[in-house]
Amino acid sequence: GSVRTISISKDAERILTGGADGAIRIWDLKSQNGTSTRLLDGGGAVADFAFHPSKREVAFAIRKSDARSAAFTGNPRIEIRNLDTMELLRSTYCHSDWLSTVAFSPDGKRLASGSLDKTVCVWEPLSLEKQYQFEAHSDPISALDFLDEDTLFSVDDGGYLCVWNCD
């Protein structure tokens, strides 16, 4: 299927790619030919993922299906998986519409998610307990990222940029 997202590990040794069909591939940049291994299949389309800055974990934004209907019936969720084995470590259902993006804070103590429901949520990554929910956007969230441990930026499909204090 088509690739929807890409992320490079902090050590620049691996690249993850995710597709609309739910397939996730890891690319080994240390090998001569950059070989890839298919890690996961199905279970929902991958909207985005983020490498944890210090642990060997990766967070996935999973949207239920790529076939969107007028009546949303999917279960958007965050999954945190072991980077080496892709074992599911933790997951939570979140947001009332598809997830579009996830990002870890630079210290790894926060995980943010953005959704087509126009909200931004901040989670504690070990428990996946919600710490904050921000609602100021009038369009779906298209991207987000942390500046530092406490400052989060989000942008929506209409180009509106918000700055959030997570302190």
PDB file of C-alpha atoms in Angstrom, residues 43 62-65 72-78 92-95 97-99:
ATOM      1  CA  GLY A  43      -5.194  -3.688  12.484  1.00  0.00           C
ATOM      2  CA  ILE A  62      -3.602   4.121  14.619  1.00  0.00           C
ATOM      3  CA  ARG A  63      -6.800   4.996  12.857  1.00  0.00           C
ATOM      4  CA  LYS A  64      -9.263   2.164  12.481  1.00  0.00           C
ATOM      5  CA  SER A  65      -9.643   1.992   8.727  1.00  0.00           C
ATOM      6  CA  PHE A  72     -17.356   7.287  11.990  1.00  0.00           C
ATOM      7  CA  THR A  73     -17.269   3.871  13.638  1.00  0.00           C
ATOM      8  CA  GLY A  74     -13.538   3.313  14.111  1.00  0.00           C
ATOM      9  CA  ASN A  75     -11.545   3.129  17.317  1.00  0.00           C
ATOM     10  CA  PRO A  76      -8.580   5.500  17.101  1.00  0.00           C
ATOM     11  CA  ARG A  77      -5.814   4.462  19.457  1.00  0.00           C
ATOM     12  CA  ILE A  78      -2.265   5.058  20.532  1.00  0.00           C
ATOM     13  CA  THR A  92      -5.259   3.330  24.787  1.00  0.00           C
ATOM     14  CA  TYR A  93      -8.311   4.367  22.852  1.00  0.00           C
ATOM     15  CA  CYS A  94      -8.431   8.099  22.499  1.00  0.00           C
ATOM     16  CA  HIS A  95     -10.092  10.981  20.680  1.00  0.00           C
ATOM     17  CA  ASP A  97     -12.257  10.813  15.518  1.00  0.00           C
ATOM     18  CA  TRP A  98      -9.202   9.615  13.606  1.00  0.00           C
ATOM     19  CA  LEU A  99      -5.749  10.273  14.987  1.00  0.00           C
TER      20      LEU A  99
END
